[in-house]
Amino acid sequence: MKILAIETSCDETGVSVVADGRRVVTNVLATSLASHIATGGVIPENAAREQLHYLVPVLKEATASQDYDAIAVTQGPGLIGSLLIGVEAAKALAYATGKKLIAVNHLYGHIYASWLNEQEPKLPAVVLVASGAHSDLVYLDKQHHLTYLGGTRDDAAGEAFDKTARLLGLPYRGGPEISRAAVHGTPGEVSLPRPMLHEDNFDFSFSGLKTAVRTVVSEQQPQTADVALAVEDAITDVLVSKTVRAAKENGIDSIILGGGVVANVKLRAKFQSLWDKRLFFPEIKYSTDNAAMIGAAAFYHQNYVYPLTLQADASLSLR
Ligand code: KG4
Ligand code: ZN
């Protein structure tokens, strides 16, 4: 089964054709990152306008000489203006072609990005989804049913990277910028808290990091690279430790990672050194937003909807 997938939840415009949830036939991605660097972050109206600008050319390129059996689209969560562009396009395309339409939760997309690997993830698994707006731990059983284990109580992990980067005067997007700067940092020069690390739950809290970074910057005049290294270590330590604990306490052998923050190579390396059982994470290009992951999730959760009534929903979650 070939699924044409459309992803427009934030500032990437993606269209992909994915066969049987595993094989990427085409994957086209346009990003409006440059315009957000200019404004120091995403302004929702700009992001929606850029989606409108890119969608038809991206769709044409991805579907040139490609056939497909069904259409999938990100219904939410995300920026409502951006979501609407993809959802309305998918509805029109489904109506015009008579093909079935599948609504996809973007966060399920991040989970299923690992199904695009050669090696199929083994279930049951504990899954960490760490993106710009969400940080969730879920349990995925053999029937692909999700149970929510915990999540952030305030800022998401990606948001913590983005906000602390801004405090350090680094450009948008913060995660990759912190990571690049951290390479030149000296361990131990700056120390930051690891919130909720030892609490007996699977929740996260990252908003305190902003205050801690602000205090360190104003009181110690540290090197940017040293703070960046401390931020990267604090966030990744908490994510790795809580995810590994969730797997151990539930007696699960598989951990699956997804979401933009999983592009972080240090996070991947820490998981590899602290988890000696099965570990699955997507290629870097499928960790951050893309449409192929939406095509994968659509195959495993064939949530068919009537093309004329589907509504974008900015507030969807995994809870
Ligand atoms: O999943 P994603 O592409 O979009 C959302 O669904 O939000 O995630 C974007 C987030 C941003 O906060 C970005 O700073 C973060 O992922 N990110 C990273 C890295 N690459 C992207 N964070 C840490 N290290 C990276 N290399
Ligand atoms: Zn995302």
XYZ file of C-alpha atoms and ligand atoms in Angstrom, residues 7 9-12 77-78 106-107 110 129-134 156-163 172-180 232 235-236 258-267 284 286-290 293, ligand 1:
79
model
C 3.165 17.394 6.670
C 2.508 21.397 11.112
C 5.164 24.085 11.645
C 7.864 25.494 9.387
C 8.691 22.511 7.155
C -0.639 19.238 16.898
C 1.155 22.297 15.542
C 2.160 14.442 14.218
C 3.535 12.867 17.415
C 7.735 10.983 15.267
C 9.158 11.664 21.798
C 11.217 14.836 22.268
C 10.399 17.704 19.927
C 10.079 21.473 19.926
C 6.742 21.476 21.711
C 6.428 17.989 23.262
C 9.491 20.708 26.082
C 13.106 19.551 25.646
C 13.425 21.270 22.247
C 11.898 24.420 23.660
C 14.505 24.364 26.447
C 17.275 24.150 23.843
C 15.694 26.973 21.813
C 15.099 29.298 24.786
C 17.351 30.100 15.820
C 17.111 27.053 15.799
C 18.556 26.557 19.243
C 19.070 22.788 19.432
C 21.612 22.416 16.643
C 23.256 25.735 17.625
C 23.747 24.652 21.263
C 25.088 21.352 20.053
C 27.610 23.016 17.715
C 23.131 19.922 26.409
C 18.739 18.039 29.063
C 20.138 14.839 27.625
C 11.675 10.174 17.979
C 11.380 13.931 17.493
C 13.706 16.785 16.535
C 15.782 16.578 19.734
C 16.700 13.012 18.811
C 18.836 14.538 16.025
C 21.207 15.389 18.897
C 24.231 13.103 18.549
C 25.151 13.306 22.223
C 21.675 12.112 23.201
C 18.754 12.340 11.409
C 13.645 11.644 9.743
C 14.119 12.858 13.348
C 13.166 16.447 12.590
C 9.853 17.197 10.863
C 9.247 15.426 7.550
C 7.221 9.648 9.087
O 10.286 17.527 15.822
P 10.745 18.871 15.420
O 11.510 18.994 14.124
O 9.543 19.875 15.350
C 8.486 19.791 16.271
O 7.630 18.912 16.109
O 8.554 20.587 17.232
O 11.625 19.413 16.642
C 12.199 20.677 16.613
C 13.018 20.830 17.861
C 13.567 22.251 18.023
O 13.304 22.673 19.352
C 15.043 22.077 17.772
O 15.856 23.003 18.470
C 15.273 20.665 18.247
O 14.144 19.950 17.827
N 16.487 20.101 17.634
C 17.575 19.733 18.344
C 18.545 19.307 17.397
N 17.996 19.420 16.152
C 16.734 19.904 16.322
N 17.818 19.746 19.666
C 19.033 19.334 20.083
N 20.015 18.929 19.246
C 19.826 18.890 17.908
N 20.791 18.493 17.097
